């Protein structure tokens, strides 16, 4: 073959290779787009429709209505302790389902705890998926600033959730982390589930008056005064607070836009999942002592904080504020908000679908577990349970939360820790912070603010400021 011919053949072969690669790439792209198109968009249901769908799956035609906060309503919630069923028999956290007593820490960890977790998973809160998509954290800004008179470093961070399995839904987790600028080493961090400012503005617009914040340093400044850092997570950024959006957010992404099964996770567990992912990030950030990260939340986020602490044993401490029904309050203590309200269309999304059956035909007394066992799942780690006075925070039922805290005591003791130290409901504003379960009822209404100083004193028994 002549030289020129040889070159020509080479060139032709080269072109063919390029062409082949090109064809393969186009083919792959077409297939990928095709696959995405084949996946239906997220199902759109109203909360009412999705709620009804759950009832249909449960073969329940109707459930009992919730109670009204207004004492003049014919359906007023009970605020009479004498009628609250305070002596209800609670499921025993230290008796196995087969009736055998749990006598050792090993039996708790290997046998009883998994039984309780299974009940909460199946009947109450729903199961978090075994595999959730990977979250990649990106620090989008770092700035030096002042908080009061403390120089701090604040990072804005975003967790990008891998949505390649279902690109129709995008989920991001924004997180803010602030640490003292002159810290001598990695600091303990308190993480708060915070309300979206837009949600608070909407409440104010509806005329809902929130209790005034007490004068003095903010909770963040109180945390900084200890030499610790703080972080803020807004859970509604990755899972909206309603039933209509259960096919969106992280729950929708994992379910590829389809509605939930009866034992699928509800919003409380999804919110808790986000906090766990934030802790994954903290484990990679040298300014944070990831072994000393706490979680705090108020009201619905008090519930989420308790769920976070119960399910993720890496969290070192929790401040559970006014968490009420489906939080630290006993379901069986009929005072303030009853179970039926949480099963209604505006709150059921926090829970598993299976939970609805306890609002009809079953009742709170039929639940295989109660709130004391959710607190027990936090053992042996320290938990502070707070609430406000009945006048202002009766809906959250401080006494019901106290009773649950008391009933979690045997599990703490079995694990070598200290319980509340009393079974007598303390006078208002009396801190019980000498054990590993702590409690205080403040007089300031439905707000976490008045208990922050007491919580931080309690937390100082555990958190160490780098010297
Ligand atoms: C409602 C709801 C409570 C919840 C509270 C809140 O009152 O019934 O369960 O804790 O909202 O989150 O503010």
XYZ file of C-alpha atoms and ligand atoms in Angstrom:
480
model
C 0.000 0.000 0.000
C 1.248 3.466 -0.861
C 2.033 5.826 2.014
C -0.742 8.254 1.121
C -3.285 5.427 1.021
C -2.126 4.161 4.426
C -2.674 7.649 5.929
C -6.122 7.817 4.406
C -7.111 4.468 5.901
C -5.818 5.584 9.303
C -7.821 8.767 9.087
C -10.954 6.849 8.117
C -10.467 4.450 11.071
C -9.988 7.397 13.411
C -13.166 9.056 12.184
C -15.092 5.855 12.648
C -13.972 5.612 16.281
C -15.021 9.218 16.936
C -18.351 8.554 15.231
C -18.932 5.391 17.264
C -18.213 7.177 20.552
C -20.556 9.958 19.491
C -23.352 7.527 18.666
C -22.932 5.736 21.998
C -23.030 9.030 23.901
C -26.162 10.249 22.096
C -27.771 6.869 22.687
C -27.015 7.012 26.396
C -28.388 10.539 26.646
C -31.584 9.531 24.819
C -31.975 6.533 27.121
C -31.420 8.677 30.229
C -33.962 11.280 29.116
C -36.308 8.447 28.153
C -35.940 6.858 31.578
C -36.683 10.175 33.234
C -39.703 10.683 31.022
C -40.922 7.200 31.847
C -40.948 8.085 35.537
C -44.250 9.747 36.283
C -44.204 13.176 37.947
C -44.958 13.329 41.694
C -48.556 12.380 42.492
C -50.525 15.432 43.562
C -53.093 14.958 46.308
C -54.508 17.408 48.807
C -53.891 16.634 52.486
C -57.544 15.585 52.727
C -57.196 13.185 49.785
C -53.980 11.684 51.088
C -55.459 11.358 54.580
C -58.506 9.608 53.111
C -56.208 7.344 51.123
C -54.546 6.261 54.387
C -57.943 5.576 55.987
C -58.958 3.518 52.931
C -55.767 1.477 53.187
C -56.598 0.892 56.853
C -60.225 -0.001 55.960
C -61.443 2.646 58.397
C -64.479 4.684 57.422
C -64.030 7.483 59.935
C -61.951 8.562 62.911
C -62.838 10.609 65.992
C -62.522 14.351 65.680
C -59.841 16.232 67.598
C -60.420 18.541 70.566
C -60.591 22.323 70.469
C -58.247 24.533 72.427
C -61.145 26.896 73.161
C -62.583 25.875 76.564
C -66.056 27.096 75.515
C -66.261 24.714 72.580
C -68.479 21.633 72.986
C -65.391 19.695 71.888
C -63.038 21.452 74.310
C -59.831 19.645 75.251
C -59.687 18.367 78.817
C -57.825 20.615 81.232
C -58.956 18.898 84.413
C -56.179 16.767 85.888
C -58.782 14.709 87.785
C -60.128 13.497 84.415
C -56.749 13.049 82.747
C -56.330 9.321 83.294
C -53.094 9.937 85.193
C -53.087 6.391 86.589
C -53.312 4.742 83.175
C -51.314 1.542 82.979
C -48.345 2.209 80.732
C -46.551 -0.390 78.621
C -43.540 -1.483 80.661
C -40.282 -0.552 78.908
C -38.515 -3.302 80.828
C -40.770 -6.261 80.019
C -40.124 -8.089 76.762
C -43.023 -8.777 74.418
C -42.804 -12.412 75.566
C -43.416 -11.310 79.171
C -39.852 -11.813 80.438
C -38.317 -8.999 82.517
C -35.318 -7.096 81.166
C -32.674 -7.360 83.858
C -29.418 -6.380 82.169
C -28.168 -3.585 79.937
C -27.358 -6.232 77.330
C -30.973 -7.421 77.286
C -32.072 -3.807 76.813
C -29.760 -3.200 73.875
C -30.171 -6.523 72.109
C -33.790 -7.455 72.840
C -36.087 -4.839 74.352
C -34.862 -1.679 72.646
C -35.285 -3.196 69.152
C -38.838 -4.272 70.093
C -39.720 -0.709 71.110
C -38.079 0.735 67.995
C -40.120 -1.670 65.866
C -43.367 -0.478 67.470
C -42.521 3.180 66.903
C -41.473 2.383 63.336
C -44.545 0.391 62.433
C -47.340 1.975 64.426
C -46.349 5.516 65.338
C -43.655 7.368 63.431
C -43.087 5.188 60.382
C -39.946 3.535 59.066
C -37.130 5.629 57.668
C -35.874 3.965 54.474
C -32.911 1.639 54.917
C -31.082 3.507 52.156
C -31.535 7.212 51.702
C -29.782 9.173 48.954
C -26.298 10.496 49.573
C -25.978 14.088 50.744
C -23.020 16.138 49.554
C -22.233 19.133 51.737
C -20.990 22.391 50.312
C -19.849 25.403 52.345
C -21.222 28.334 50.383
C -19.935 31.155 52.572
C -17.720 31.706 55.607
C -17.724 35.041 57.355
C -16.267 36.589 60.470
C -18.835 38.601 62.353
C -19.929 39.596 65.837
C -22.817 38.138 67.831
C -23.267 40.606 70.676
C -19.708 41.133 71.853
C -18.424 37.708 70.774
C -16.439 37.382 67.553
C -17.742 34.378 65.647
C -17.283 32.506 62.396
C -20.500 31.711 60.575
C -20.699 29.230 57.751
C -23.601 28.837 55.370
C -23.672 25.239 54.241
C -25.942 23.343 51.864
C -26.496 19.609 51.729
C -27.285 18.588 48.157
C -29.319 15.382 48.145
C -28.554 12.991 45.280
C -31.696 12.881 43.164
C -30.355 10.878 40.222
C -32.901 8.109 40.912
C -35.757 10.590 40.496
C -34.646 13.933 39.046
C -38.160 15.391 39.152
C -37.598 16.234 42.823
C -34.718 18.381 44.052
C -33.920 18.402 47.772
C -31.388 20.653 49.490
C -30.679 21.053 53.196
C -29.521 24.560 54.131
C -27.619 24.691 57.430
C -25.983 27.562 59.321
C -23.123 26.916 61.739
C -21.633 29.531 64.052
C -18.630 28.933 66.320
C -16.640 31.307 68.552
C -13.804 32.770 66.464
C -11.256 32.386 69.288
C -12.122 28.775 70.240
C -9.141 26.784 71.551
C -10.265 23.668 69.713
C -13.328 21.887 68.334
C -16.409 23.134 70.210
C -19.654 21.501 71.352
C -22.557 22.631 69.159
C -26.252 23.054 69.925
C -28.372 22.537 66.830
C -31.831 24.042 66.644
C -34.718 23.011 64.427
C -35.954 26.524 63.644
C -39.226 27.774 62.289
C -39.084 29.265 58.822
C -39.355 33.057 59.195
C -42.078 32.965 56.493
C -44.119 30.549 58.663
C -43.766 32.825 61.695
C -44.788 35.841 59.599
C -47.871 33.947 58.363
C -48.794 33.119 61.988
C -48.454 36.772 62.978
C -50.636 37.752 60.011
C -53.327 35.354 61.239
C -53.228 37.190 64.571
C -51.463 34.363 66.460
C -49.541 36.053 69.271
C -46.283 34.380 70.234
C -45.020 34.882 73.794
C -42.494 37.710 74.064
C -38.824 36.730 74.146
C -37.424 37.459 77.615
C -34.968 40.368 77.795
C -31.268 39.549 77.875
C -29.031 37.457 75.685
C -30.597 35.284 72.977
C -30.173 31.503 73.239
C -27.391 31.716 70.688
C -25.564 34.285 72.830
C -26.059 32.122 75.937
C -24.517 29.192 74.055
C -21.578 31.364 72.925
C -21.060 32.531 76.530
C -20.266 28.892 77.370
C -17.674 28.845 74.608
C -19.831 26.574 72.436
C -21.217 26.935 68.938
C -24.714 26.741 67.516
C -26.335 25.603 64.302
C -29.712 26.239 62.751
C -31.658 23.905 60.519
C -35.028 24.774 58.975
C -36.682 21.361 58.516
C -39.377 22.545 56.113
C -36.662 23.176 53.514
C -36.326 19.420 52.978
C -39.782 18.209 54.029
C -42.769 20.550 53.962
C -45.090 20.649 56.947
C -48.260 19.286 55.344
C -49.778 16.120 53.922
C -50.110 17.386 50.358
C -46.321 17.524 50.031
C -45.607 13.982 51.205
C -44.911 13.142 47.562
C -42.293 15.912 47.506
C -39.232 16.609 49.670
C -37.054 13.768 50.939
C -40.058 11.476 51.514
C -41.303 12.089 47.967
C -37.811 11.670 46.510
C -37.291 8.269 48.123
C -40.797 7.167 47.073
C -40.216 8.524 43.546
C -43.215 10.829 43.846
C -45.639 8.111 44.959
C -47.809 8.370 48.117
C -46.721 6.623 51.293
C -47.359 3.078 52.433
C -48.954 2.681 55.864
C -45.655 2.197 57.682
C -43.595 4.680 55.666
C -41.894 7.462 57.563
C -43.788 10.583 58.465
C -42.506 14.116 58.543
C -41.095 13.920 62.096
C -38.719 11.175 61.045
C -37.856 13.007 57.842
C -37.025 16.128 59.824
C -34.893 14.009 62.158
C -33.145 12.491 59.126
C -32.032 15.992 58.103
C -30.535 16.597 61.547
C -28.609 13.335 61.251
C -27.244 14.430 57.900
C -26.204 17.764 59.476
C -24.341 15.730 62.101
C -22.604 13.843 59.259
C -21.376 17.240 58.107
C -20.240 18.226 61.629
C -18.168 15.056 61.763
C -16.134 16.469 58.859
C -15.785 20.027 60.192
C -12.664 20.503 62.365
C -14.237 23.423 64.263
C -16.916 21.104 65.735
C -16.586 18.480 68.461
C -18.971 16.041 66.787
C -19.111 13.895 69.930
C -20.756 16.838 71.702
C -23.554 17.904 69.402
C -26.987 18.567 70.873
C -30.406 18.986 69.320
C -33.148 21.390 70.391
C -36.611 22.087 69.108
C -39.851 23.635 70.270
C -43.396 22.381 69.844
C -43.623 20.368 66.583
C -39.854 20.694 66.413
C -39.673 19.569 70.042
C -41.274 16.352 68.804
C -38.762 16.217 65.932
C -35.872 16.834 68.345
C -36.992 13.942 70.552
C -37.312 11.657 67.528
C -33.822 12.729 66.397
C -32.334 11.968 69.799
C -34.174 8.646 70.084
C -33.088 7.350 66.681
C -29.574 8.737 66.228
C -27.309 7.737 69.064
C -24.576 10.121 67.962
C -26.521 13.092 69.379
C -25.087 13.806 72.825
C -27.883 15.795 74.473
C -31.356 17.170 73.714
C -33.534 20.053 74.824
C -37.129 19.058 74.081
C -39.356 22.116 74.471
C -43.171 22.029 74.726
C -43.243 18.960 72.514
C -46.658 17.816 73.777
C -48.655 15.158 71.966
C -46.479 12.878 69.804
C -43.505 14.339 71.628
C -42.688 13.787 75.293
C -46.299 13.899 76.551
C -47.943 10.565 77.370
C -50.642 9.710 74.820
C -52.516 8.089 77.666
C -52.575 11.316 79.718
C -55.721 13.005 78.467
C -54.912 16.669 79.030
C -54.490 19.392 76.403
C -53.962 18.056 72.911
C -55.259 14.492 72.440
C -54.077 11.901 69.921
C -57.086 12.603 67.698
C -55.711 16.026 66.762
C -52.444 14.539 65.574
C -54.441 12.070 63.458
C -56.357 14.906 61.735
C -55.640 16.212 58.234
C -53.474 19.106 59.432
C -51.074 16.998 61.552
C -51.264 13.336 60.454
C -48.351 13.800 58.055
C -45.997 13.951 61.071
C -46.787 10.281 61.705
C -47.039 6.889 60.007
C -50.353 6.102 58.293
C -50.821 3.230 60.742
C -51.043 5.754 63.574
C -54.480 6.912 62.355
C -56.160 3.731 63.527
C -55.617 4.780 67.154
C -58.074 7.634 66.526
C -60.745 5.096 65.556
C -61.589 2.302 66.113
C -58.694 1.969 68.592
C -57.703 4.536 71.239
C -54.528 5.900 72.807
C -54.812 3.124 75.407
C -54.301 0.547 72.648
C -50.935 1.913 71.529
C -48.250 -0.736 72.069
C -45.903 2.015 73.310
C -46.163 5.452 74.870
C -44.027 8.585 75.060
C -41.972 7.380 78.029
C -40.529 4.739 75.728
C -39.513 7.316 73.135
C -37.625 9.091 75.937
C -36.193 5.728 77.014
C -34.756 5.255 73.509
C -32.537 8.272 74.269
C -30.983 6.518 77.276
C -28.305 6.689 78.577
C -27.786 10.118 76.962
C -29.012 13.254 78.781
C -32.405 14.700 77.875
C -33.996 17.895 79.172
C -37.781 18.104 78.896
C -39.355 21.518 79.227
C -42.722 23.171 78.956
C -44.677 26.208 80.017
C -47.455 26.864 82.509
C -50.902 25.404 81.871
C -52.054 28.971 81.387
C -50.413 29.551 78.018
C -48.978 26.112 77.303
C -51.661 23.733 78.580
C -52.054 22.276 75.073
C -48.559 20.763 75.408
C -49.380 19.276 78.857
C -46.321 19.716 81.098
C -47.660 17.168 83.603
C -48.058 14.535 80.867
C -44.453 15.181 79.814
C -43.282 14.946 83.420
C -45.066 11.607 83.863
C -43.384 10.269 80.722
C -39.989 11.494 81.922
C -40.589 9.710 85.239
C -41.635 6.482 83.538
C -38.469 6.477 81.404
C -36.435 6.432 84.632
C -36.119 2.647 85.037
C -34.334 2.379 81.680
C -31.845 5.101 82.623
C -31.240 3.356 85.949
C -30.729 -0.006 84.265
C -28.055 1.629 82.110
C -26.303 3.027 85.178
C -27.665 6.568 84.879
C -29.798 8.757 87.105
C -33.524 9.297 86.665
C -35.432 12.517 87.419
C -34.919 11.993 91.133
C -38.595 12.278 92.064
C -42.042 11.163 90.999
C -43.679 14.247 92.587
C -44.685 16.884 90.056
C -42.552 19.880 91.083
C -43.854 23.404 91.665
C -43.581 25.630 88.604
C -40.076 26.997 87.871
C -38.391 24.233 89.922
C -35.553 22.736 87.884
C -34.945 19.003 88.173
C -31.475 18.814 86.662
C -29.436 16.556 88.957
C -30.033 13.361 86.999
C -29.617 12.409 83.347
C -33.284 13.073 82.585
C -34.156 16.665 83.425
C -37.409 18.607 83.632
C -38.588 22.163 84.170
C -41.898 23.938 83.710
C -41.556 27.686 83.232
C -44.288 30.293 83.573
C -43.836 31.935 80.186
C -46.362 30.235 77.891
C -45.620 28.375 74.659
C -41.964 29.272 74.220
C -38.565 27.605 74.673
C -36.845 30.834 75.769
C -37.311 30.801 79.575
C -35.847 27.293 79.932
C -32.663 27.928 77.931
C -30.552 29.081 80.932
C -31.568 25.999 82.958
C -30.980 23.698 80.007
C -27.498 25.153 79.541
C -26.666 24.601 83.218
C -27.748 20.978 82.733
C -25.736 20.715 79.493
C -22.627 22.011 81.326
C -22.615 18.739 83.270
C -21.713 17.044 79.968
C -20.294 19.507 77.404
C -16.692 20.580 77.800
C -15.376 23.866 76.456
C -11.942 23.419 74.839
C -9.282 25.049 77.059
C -50.276 22.760 67.146
C -50.216 21.278 67.383
C -49.131 20.894 68.361
C -47.835 21.506 67.952
C -47.998 22.987 67.780
C -46.757 23.728 67.289
O -50.732 23.393 68.304
O -51.467 20.820 67.796
O -49.010 19.495 68.425
O -46.838 21.212 68.884
O -48.992 23.235 66.823
O -45.911 23.142 66.641
O -46.685 24.933 67.530
